XYZ file of C-alpha atoms in Angstrom:
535
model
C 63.471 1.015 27.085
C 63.015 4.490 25.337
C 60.490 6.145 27.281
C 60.372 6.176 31.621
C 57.482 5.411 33.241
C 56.315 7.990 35.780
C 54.201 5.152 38.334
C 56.697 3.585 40.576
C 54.934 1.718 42.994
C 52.270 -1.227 42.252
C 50.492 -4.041 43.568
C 52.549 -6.545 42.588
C 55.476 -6.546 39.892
C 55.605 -9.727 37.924
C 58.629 -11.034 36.268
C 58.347 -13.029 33.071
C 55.550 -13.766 30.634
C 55.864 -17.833 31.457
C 52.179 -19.510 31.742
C 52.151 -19.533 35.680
C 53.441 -15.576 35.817
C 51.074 -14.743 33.281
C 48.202 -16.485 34.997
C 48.827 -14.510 38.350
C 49.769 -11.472 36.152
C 45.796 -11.570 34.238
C 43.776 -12.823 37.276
C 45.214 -9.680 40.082
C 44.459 -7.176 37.312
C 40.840 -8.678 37.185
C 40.840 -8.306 40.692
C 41.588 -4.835 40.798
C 45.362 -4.983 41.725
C 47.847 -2.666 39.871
C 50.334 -4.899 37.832
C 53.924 -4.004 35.936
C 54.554 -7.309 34.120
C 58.290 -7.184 32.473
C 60.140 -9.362 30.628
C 63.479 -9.372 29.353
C 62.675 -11.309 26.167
C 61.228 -9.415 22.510
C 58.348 -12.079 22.847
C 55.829 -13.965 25.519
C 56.416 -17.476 27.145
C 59.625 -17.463 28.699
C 60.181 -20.933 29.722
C 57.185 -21.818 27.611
C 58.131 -20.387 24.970
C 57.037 -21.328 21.213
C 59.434 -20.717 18.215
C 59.401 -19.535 14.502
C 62.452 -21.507 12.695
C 65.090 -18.836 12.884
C 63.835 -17.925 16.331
C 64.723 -21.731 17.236
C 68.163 -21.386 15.735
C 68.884 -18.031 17.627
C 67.934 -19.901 21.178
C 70.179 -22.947 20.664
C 72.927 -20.266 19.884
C 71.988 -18.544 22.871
C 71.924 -21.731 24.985
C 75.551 -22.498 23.126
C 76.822 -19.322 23.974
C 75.910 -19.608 27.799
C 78.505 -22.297 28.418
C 81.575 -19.689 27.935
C 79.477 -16.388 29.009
C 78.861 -17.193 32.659
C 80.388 -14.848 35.337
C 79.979 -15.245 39.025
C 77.302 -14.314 41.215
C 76.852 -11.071 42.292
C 74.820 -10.132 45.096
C 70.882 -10.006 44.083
C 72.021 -9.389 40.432
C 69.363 -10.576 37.889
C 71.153 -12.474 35.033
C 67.995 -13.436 33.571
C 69.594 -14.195 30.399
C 72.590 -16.491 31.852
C 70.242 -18.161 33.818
C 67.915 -19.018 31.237
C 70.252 -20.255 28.527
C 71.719 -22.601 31.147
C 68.155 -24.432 32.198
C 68.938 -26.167 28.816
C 71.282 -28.577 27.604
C 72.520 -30.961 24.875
C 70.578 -28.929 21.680
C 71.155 -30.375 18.734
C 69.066 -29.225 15.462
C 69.795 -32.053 12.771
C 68.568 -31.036 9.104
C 67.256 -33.853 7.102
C 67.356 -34.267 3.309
C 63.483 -34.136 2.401
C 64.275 -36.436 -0.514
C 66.375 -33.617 -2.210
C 69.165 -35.587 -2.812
C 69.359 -36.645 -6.488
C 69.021 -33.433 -8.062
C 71.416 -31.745 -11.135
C 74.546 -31.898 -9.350
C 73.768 -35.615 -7.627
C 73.261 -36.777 -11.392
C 75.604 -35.469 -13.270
C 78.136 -37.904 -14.863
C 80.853 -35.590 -15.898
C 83.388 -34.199 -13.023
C 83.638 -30.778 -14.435
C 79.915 -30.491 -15.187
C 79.098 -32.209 -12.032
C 80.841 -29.809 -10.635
C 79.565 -26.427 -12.362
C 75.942 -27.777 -11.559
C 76.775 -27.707 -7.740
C 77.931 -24.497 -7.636
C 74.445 -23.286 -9.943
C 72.706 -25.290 -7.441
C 73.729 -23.665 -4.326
C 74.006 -20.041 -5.886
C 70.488 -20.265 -6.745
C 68.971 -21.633 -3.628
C 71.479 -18.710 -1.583
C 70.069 -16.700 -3.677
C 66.619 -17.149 -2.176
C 68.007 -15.484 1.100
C 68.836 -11.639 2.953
C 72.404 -11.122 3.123
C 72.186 -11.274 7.025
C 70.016 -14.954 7.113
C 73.166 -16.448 4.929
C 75.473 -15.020 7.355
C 73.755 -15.616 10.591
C 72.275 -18.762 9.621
C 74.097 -20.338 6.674
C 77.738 -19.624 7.620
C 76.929 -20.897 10.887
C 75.469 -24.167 9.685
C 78.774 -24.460 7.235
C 81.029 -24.142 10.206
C 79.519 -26.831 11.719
C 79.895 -28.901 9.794
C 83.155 -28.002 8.924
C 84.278 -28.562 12.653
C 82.172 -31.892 12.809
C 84.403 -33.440 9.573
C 80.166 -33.581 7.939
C 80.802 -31.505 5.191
C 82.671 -34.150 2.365
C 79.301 -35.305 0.849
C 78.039 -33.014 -2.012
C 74.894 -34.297 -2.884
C 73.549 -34.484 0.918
C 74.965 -31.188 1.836
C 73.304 -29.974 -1.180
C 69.729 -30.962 0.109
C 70.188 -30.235 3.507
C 71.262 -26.620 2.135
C 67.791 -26.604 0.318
C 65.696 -27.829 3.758
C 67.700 -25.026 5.191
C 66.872 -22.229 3.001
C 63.028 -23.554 2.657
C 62.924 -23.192 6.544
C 64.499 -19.620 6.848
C 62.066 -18.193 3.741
C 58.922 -19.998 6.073
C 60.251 -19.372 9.149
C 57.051 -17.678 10.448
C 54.729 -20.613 9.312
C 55.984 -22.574 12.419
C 54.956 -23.173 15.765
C 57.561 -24.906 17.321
C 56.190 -26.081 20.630
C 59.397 -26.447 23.448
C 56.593 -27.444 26.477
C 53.815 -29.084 24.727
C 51.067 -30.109 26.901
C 47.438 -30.777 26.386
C 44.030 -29.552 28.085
C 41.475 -31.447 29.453
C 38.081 -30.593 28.232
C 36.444 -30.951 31.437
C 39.648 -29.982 33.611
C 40.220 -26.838 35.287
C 42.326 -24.658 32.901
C 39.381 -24.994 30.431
C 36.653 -23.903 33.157
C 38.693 -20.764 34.060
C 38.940 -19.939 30.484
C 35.273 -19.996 29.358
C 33.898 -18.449 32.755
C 36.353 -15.878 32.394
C 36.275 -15.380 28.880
C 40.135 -15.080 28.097
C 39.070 -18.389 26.461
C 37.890 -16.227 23.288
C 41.344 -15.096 22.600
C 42.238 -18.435 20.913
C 41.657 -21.110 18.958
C 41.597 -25.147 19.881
C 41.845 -28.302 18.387
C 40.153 -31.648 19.318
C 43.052 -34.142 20.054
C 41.000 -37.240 18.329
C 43.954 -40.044 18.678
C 46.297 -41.158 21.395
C 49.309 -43.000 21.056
C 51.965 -44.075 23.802
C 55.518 -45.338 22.905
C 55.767 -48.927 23.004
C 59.722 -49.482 24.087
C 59.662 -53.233 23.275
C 58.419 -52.580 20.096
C 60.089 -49.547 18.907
C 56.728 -48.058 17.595
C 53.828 -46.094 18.817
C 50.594 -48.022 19.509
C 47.179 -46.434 19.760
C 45.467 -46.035 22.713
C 41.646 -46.524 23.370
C 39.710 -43.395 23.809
C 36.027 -44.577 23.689
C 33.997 -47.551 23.910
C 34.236 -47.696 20.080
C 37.928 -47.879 19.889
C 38.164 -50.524 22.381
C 36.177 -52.684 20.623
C 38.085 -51.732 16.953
C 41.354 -52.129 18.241
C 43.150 -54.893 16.585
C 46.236 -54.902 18.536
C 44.264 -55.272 22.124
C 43.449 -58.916 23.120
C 39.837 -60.175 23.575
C 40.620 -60.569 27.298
C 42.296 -57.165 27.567
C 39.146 -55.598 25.979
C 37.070 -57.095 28.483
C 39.462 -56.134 31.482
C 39.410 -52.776 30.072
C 35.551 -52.531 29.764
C 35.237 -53.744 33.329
C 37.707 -50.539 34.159
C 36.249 -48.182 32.483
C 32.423 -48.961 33.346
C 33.389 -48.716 37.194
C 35.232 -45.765 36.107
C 32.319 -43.850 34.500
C 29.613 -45.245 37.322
C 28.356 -42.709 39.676
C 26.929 -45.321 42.117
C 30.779 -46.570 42.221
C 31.910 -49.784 44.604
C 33.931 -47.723 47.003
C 35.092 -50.774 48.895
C 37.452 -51.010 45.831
C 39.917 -48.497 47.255
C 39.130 -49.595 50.657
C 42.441 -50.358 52.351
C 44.372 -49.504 49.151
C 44.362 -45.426 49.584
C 48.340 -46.169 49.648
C 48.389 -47.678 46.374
C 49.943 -46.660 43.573
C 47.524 -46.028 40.561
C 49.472 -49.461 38.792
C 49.074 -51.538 41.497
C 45.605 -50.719 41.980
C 44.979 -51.281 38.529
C 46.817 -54.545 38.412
C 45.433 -56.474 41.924
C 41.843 -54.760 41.008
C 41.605 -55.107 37.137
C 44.485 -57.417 36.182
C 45.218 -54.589 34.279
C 49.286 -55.237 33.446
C 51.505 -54.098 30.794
C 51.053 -52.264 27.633
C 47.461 -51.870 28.911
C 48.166 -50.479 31.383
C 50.910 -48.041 30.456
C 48.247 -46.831 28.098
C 45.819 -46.110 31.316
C 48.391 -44.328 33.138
C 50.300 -42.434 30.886
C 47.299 -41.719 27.595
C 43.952 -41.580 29.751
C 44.726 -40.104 33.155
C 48.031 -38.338 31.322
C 49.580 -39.385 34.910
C 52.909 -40.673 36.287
C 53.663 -44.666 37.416
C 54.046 -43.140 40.567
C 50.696 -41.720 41.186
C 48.223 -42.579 44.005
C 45.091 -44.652 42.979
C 42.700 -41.952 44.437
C 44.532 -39.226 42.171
C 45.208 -41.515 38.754
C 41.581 -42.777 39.532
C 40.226 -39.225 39.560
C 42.193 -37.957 36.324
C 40.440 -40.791 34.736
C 37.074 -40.152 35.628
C 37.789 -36.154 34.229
C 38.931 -37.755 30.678
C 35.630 -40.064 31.099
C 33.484 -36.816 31.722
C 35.523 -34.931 29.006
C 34.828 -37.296 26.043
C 32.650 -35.758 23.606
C 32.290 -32.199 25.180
C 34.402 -30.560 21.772
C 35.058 -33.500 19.849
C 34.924 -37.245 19.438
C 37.946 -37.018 22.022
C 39.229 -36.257 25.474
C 41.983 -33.716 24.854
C 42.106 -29.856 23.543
C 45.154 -28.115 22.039
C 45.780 -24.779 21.551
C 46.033 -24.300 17.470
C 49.147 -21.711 17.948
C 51.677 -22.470 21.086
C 50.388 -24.557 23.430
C 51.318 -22.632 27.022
C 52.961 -19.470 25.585
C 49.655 -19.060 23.809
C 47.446 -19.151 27.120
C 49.876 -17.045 28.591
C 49.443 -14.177 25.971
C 45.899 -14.133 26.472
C 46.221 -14.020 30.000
C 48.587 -10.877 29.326
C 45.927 -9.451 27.378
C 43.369 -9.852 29.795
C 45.839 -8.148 32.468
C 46.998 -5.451 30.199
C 42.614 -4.633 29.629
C 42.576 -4.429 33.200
C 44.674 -1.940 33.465
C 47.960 -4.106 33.651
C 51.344 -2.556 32.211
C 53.562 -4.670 29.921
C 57.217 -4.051 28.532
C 59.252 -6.432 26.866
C 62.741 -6.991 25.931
C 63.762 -5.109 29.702
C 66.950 -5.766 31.033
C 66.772 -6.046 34.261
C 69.069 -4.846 36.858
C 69.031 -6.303 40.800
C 66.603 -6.751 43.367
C 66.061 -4.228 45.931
C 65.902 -5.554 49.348
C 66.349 -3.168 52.315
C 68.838 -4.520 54.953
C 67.488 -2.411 57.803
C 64.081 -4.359 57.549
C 63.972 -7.247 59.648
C 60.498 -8.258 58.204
C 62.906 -10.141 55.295
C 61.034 -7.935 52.596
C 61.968 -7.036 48.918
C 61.044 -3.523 48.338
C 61.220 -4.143 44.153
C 63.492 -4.281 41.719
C 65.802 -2.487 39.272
C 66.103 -2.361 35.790
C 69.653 -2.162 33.585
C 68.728 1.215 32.378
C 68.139 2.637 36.272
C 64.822 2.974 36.671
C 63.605 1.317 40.160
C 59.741 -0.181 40.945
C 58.427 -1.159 44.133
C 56.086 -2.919 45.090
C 53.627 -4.884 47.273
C 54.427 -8.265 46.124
C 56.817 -9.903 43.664
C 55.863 -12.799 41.206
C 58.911 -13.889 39.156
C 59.749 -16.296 37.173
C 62.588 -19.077 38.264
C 65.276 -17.354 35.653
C 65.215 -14.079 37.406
C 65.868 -15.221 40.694
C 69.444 -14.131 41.937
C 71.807 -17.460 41.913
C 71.972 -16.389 45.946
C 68.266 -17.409 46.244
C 68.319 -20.042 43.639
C 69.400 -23.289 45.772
C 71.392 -26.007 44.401
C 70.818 -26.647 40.880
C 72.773 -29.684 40.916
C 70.090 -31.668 42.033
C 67.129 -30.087 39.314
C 65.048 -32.713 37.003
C 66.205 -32.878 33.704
C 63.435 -33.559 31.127
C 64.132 -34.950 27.601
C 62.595 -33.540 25.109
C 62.485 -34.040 21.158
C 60.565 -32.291 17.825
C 60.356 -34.493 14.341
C 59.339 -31.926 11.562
C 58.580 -33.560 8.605
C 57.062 -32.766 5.217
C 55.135 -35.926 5.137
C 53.123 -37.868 7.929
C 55.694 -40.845 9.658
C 54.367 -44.148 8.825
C 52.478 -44.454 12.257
C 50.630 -40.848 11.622
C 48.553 -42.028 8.233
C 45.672 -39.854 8.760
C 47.732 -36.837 9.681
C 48.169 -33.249 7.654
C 50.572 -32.992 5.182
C 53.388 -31.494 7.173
C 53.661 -33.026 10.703
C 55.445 -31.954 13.830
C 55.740 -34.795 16.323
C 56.857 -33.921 19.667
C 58.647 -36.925 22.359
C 58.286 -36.318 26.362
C 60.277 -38.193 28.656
C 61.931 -38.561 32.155
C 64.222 -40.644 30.961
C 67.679 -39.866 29.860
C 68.675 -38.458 26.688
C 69.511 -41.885 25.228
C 66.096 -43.194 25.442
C 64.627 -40.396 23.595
C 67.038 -40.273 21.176
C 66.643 -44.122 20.112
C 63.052 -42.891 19.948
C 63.778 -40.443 17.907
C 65.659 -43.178 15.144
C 62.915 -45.673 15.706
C 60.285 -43.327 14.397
C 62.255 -41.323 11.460
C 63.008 -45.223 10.449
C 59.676 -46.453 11.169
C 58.602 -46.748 7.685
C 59.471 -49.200 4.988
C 59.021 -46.637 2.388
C 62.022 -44.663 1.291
C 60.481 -41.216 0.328
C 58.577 -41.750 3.901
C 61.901 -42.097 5.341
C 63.550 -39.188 3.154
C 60.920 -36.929 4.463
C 62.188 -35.388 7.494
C 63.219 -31.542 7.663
C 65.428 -31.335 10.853
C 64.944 -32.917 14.336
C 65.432 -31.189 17.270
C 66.799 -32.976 20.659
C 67.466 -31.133 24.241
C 67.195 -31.259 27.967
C 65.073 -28.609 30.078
C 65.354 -28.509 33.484
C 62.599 -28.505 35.956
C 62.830 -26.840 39.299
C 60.359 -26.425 41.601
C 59.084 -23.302 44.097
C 58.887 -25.838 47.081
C 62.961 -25.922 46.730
C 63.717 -22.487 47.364
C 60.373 -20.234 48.233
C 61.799 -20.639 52.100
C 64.662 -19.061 51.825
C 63.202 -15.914 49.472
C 62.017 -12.623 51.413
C 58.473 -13.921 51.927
C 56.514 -10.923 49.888
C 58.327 -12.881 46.779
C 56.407 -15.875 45.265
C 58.715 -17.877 42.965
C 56.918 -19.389 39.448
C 58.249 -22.932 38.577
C 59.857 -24.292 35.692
C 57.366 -26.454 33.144
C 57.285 -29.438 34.336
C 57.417 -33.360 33.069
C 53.313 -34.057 33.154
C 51.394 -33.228 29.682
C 48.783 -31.152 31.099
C 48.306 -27.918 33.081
C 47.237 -29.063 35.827
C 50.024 -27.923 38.186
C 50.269 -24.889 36.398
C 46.991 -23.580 37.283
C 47.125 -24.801 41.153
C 50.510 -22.948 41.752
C 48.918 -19.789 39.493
C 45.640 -20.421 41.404
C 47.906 -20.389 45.155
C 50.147 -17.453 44.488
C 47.110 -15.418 43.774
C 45.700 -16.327 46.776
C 48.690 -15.546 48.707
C 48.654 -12.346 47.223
C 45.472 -11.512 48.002
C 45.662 -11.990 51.411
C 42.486 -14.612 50.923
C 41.956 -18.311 50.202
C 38.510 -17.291 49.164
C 39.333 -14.196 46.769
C 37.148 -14.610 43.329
C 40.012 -16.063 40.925
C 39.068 -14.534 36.911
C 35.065 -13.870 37.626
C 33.207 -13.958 34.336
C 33.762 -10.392 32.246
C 31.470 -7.475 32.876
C 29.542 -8.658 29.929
C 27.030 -11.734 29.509
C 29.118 -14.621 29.576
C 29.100 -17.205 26.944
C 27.559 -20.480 27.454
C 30.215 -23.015 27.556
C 28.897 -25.239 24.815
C 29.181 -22.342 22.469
C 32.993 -22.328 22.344
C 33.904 -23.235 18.914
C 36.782 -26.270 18.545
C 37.846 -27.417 15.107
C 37.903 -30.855 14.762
């Protein structure tokens, strides 16, 4: 950091710009609290984070590179960047071909012109880059495959070369999503955001379709979001339709038949569903996992009341249930959070290296006065809001036993077979708790879903990892108590959890369960129904 700053001491110090930091970080500067808000990254989201192309090839180098940079612990040493690289695993970035293959040098029938038309071919498209994206990216990508034994086909290396270089000159036009999760339009993420306003700093999208991965089938079947689609749906039986109906009317009712959960409080929300509605199977998975956007595990009372806010949320921006942001999911709502803290008065730097925290030994109270930064500079402060990443590995717990989510991105240049109605250029993200071999036969179920070649040829790279998932419960004991620790994104596809640990740190740092949590701005608010959407 060039320049010092001359305040010390604050409210609260907040480390990382992850959704849950940057929620506490916006709603005590409303409140009147003084707030530092660092980050050792050059951009927002930590943990959340959403990525440009080349910005996705420098993080799986950096999560590479963290398998032979670790060091041992030291003390209350922040090794923010250690730590972070090694809450992923498994990255692999496949490039497809885009139906490039066939070009000069795939056609030619002489050896020696064959030949002299690769070379043209790859000068000119290397031509198309810097100097430093060839070597950073290109070289890189050759030595791969080099090492992997990948690199004796000319034609295919040839078009992957050309996805490459496309990528790299458009790197900026992506928005690659690594924690995509949706918003209800009724839920509470979406009320904090219109009564507070910070809604106005972005832009949304109606989510009109559902679909839920059919593992019997290989394929992705639609799910139901409306009376109309229930009734449309070819692939639903007549019975189904009418067990569905019978759901989703006692759903909706406000003069409900309580006695249904009577003596089944205990229940999950399947078997409720099954010995109440004979609601089994695919039907059911949709339920759970498409309407309520809830686990197998979940009580009835909770699944039951997730599906009764999709219910209410139909039809408030759009024909559906569902809102996403239009650039970066999470990491998106975080930066407008940021902005509402830094208009408060809140101080941001990025891309600070952090140093230690400060904790003073003579203090039997088990408080941590601040922290350092690399550069020397030490903040205290009231209370400290941090991110999982920056914890020391002293205060960290056992890692060993962390969730593992699998995660996957399809880019492609033309909608998969099961996505007709989509865009031109599609990204398609997979969510799962299950290992990485699941997800990856769903990943080669739906690049080989369609029966059409160019459909199949359209794919620009895949990307496949693990992130792992650890939770405050697991270690906010055994952290001086003035620190609240932010957890890691979890497996769910909403932000629901987010905003109730966001919405109970700030508490706890107010000193008040009842403390006002991001009152509407100064200004006349704007009515709710006056939030544009696009469609």
């Amino acid at each position: 950091m060039a320049d010092r700053l001359e305040e010390t001491h604050f409210d609260a110090i907040v480390l990382g710009t992850g959704l849950v930091e940057s929620i506490v970080a916006g709603s005590l500067s409303r409140a009147g609290k003084k707030v530092l808000h660092l980050d050792s990254n050059e951009q927002y989201g930590s943990s959340w984070s959403v990525f440009g192309f080349k910005q996705l090839l420098d993080w799986k180098a950096l999560v590479d590179s963290s398998k032979q940079d670790r060091k041992e612990a030291d003390g209350l040493a922040i090794r923010y960047a250690e730590s972070y690289a090694s809450s992923f695993k498994d990255v692999s970035i496949n490039l497809g071909t885009n139906g490039k293959i066939g070009g000069v040098a795939a056609h030619s029938t002489n050896d020696d012109d064959h030949e002299d038309a690769s070379v043209d071919q790859e000068q000119q498209l290397l031509a198309r880059l810097s100097a430093s994206d060839k070597a950073q990216y290109v070289d890189q990508w050759k030595s791969t495959l080099s090492a992997m034994g990948n690199d004796g086909d000319r034609a295919i290396y040839l078009a992957q070369l050309a996805v490459l270089v496309d990528c790299l000159a458009s790197s900026r036009q992506y928005n690659l999503d690594t924690c995509p999760k949706l918003l209800t339009a009724r839920g509470q993420l979406v009320e904090d955001l219109i009564r507070s306003g910070v809604g106005r700093y972005m832009e949304f999208k109606s989510v009109d379709d559902m679909f839920v991965y059919d593992h019997a089938e290989h394929a992705l079947k639609k799910v139901p979001g409306s009376k109309e689609d229930v009734f449309t749906n070819k692939t639903i039986s007549l019975v189904d339709k009418r067990k569905l109906m019978k759901f989703l009317t006692f759903a909706m009712s406000d003069t409900k038949d309580e006695t249904l959960l009577e003596g089944h409080e205990t229940l999950s929300y399947t078997q409720f569903l099954e010995s109440k509605f004979k609601i089994t199977g695919r039907l059911q998975s949709a339920v759970v996992h498409a309407i309520s956007l809830s686990r197998s595990d979940v009580s009835a009372v909770e699944g039951l009341a997730r599906t009764q806010v999709f219910l209410a949320s139909m039809g408030r921006f759009g024909r559906g249930a569902y809102l996403c942001t239009m650039y970066g999911g999470g990491s998106e709502i975080a930066q407008a959070f940021c902005r509402i803290c830094a208009v408060f008065g809140g101080i941001y730097i990025l891309a600070q290296k952090m140093g230690s925290f400060v904790v003073d030994d003579s203090d039997a109270t088990g408080v941590c006065k601040g922290i350092t930064t690399a550069d020397g500079q030490q903040f205290t402060a009231d209370h400290i809001i941090t991110g999982y990443d920056y914890l020391p590995r002293a205060w960290q717990g056992d890692a060993e036993h962390a969730a593992w989510i699998s995660k996957a991105m399809i880019v492609s240049s033309k909608p998969l077979a099961q996505f007709t109605n989509a865009g031109s250029e599609l990204v398609t993200y997979l969510t799962t708790r299950s290992d990485l071999s699941t997800l990856k036969q769903a990943v080669a179920d739906m690049v080989s879903s369609s029966d059409d070649p160019e459909q199949q040829d359209a794919i620009l790279f895949d990307v496949i990892y693990q992130q792992r998932s650890r939770h405050r419960d697991d270690v906010q004991a055994a952290v001086p108590r003035n620190v609240q620790v932010c957890s890691d994104p979890d497996a769910t596809l909403d932000f629901d959890s987010a905003v109730l640990e966001a919405r109970a740190i700030f508490a706890a740092c107010m000193g008040d369960d009842d403390a006002l949590f991001m009152p509407p701005p100064p200004e006349e608010p704007e009515a709710a129904d006056d939030y544009q959407v696009d469609n």
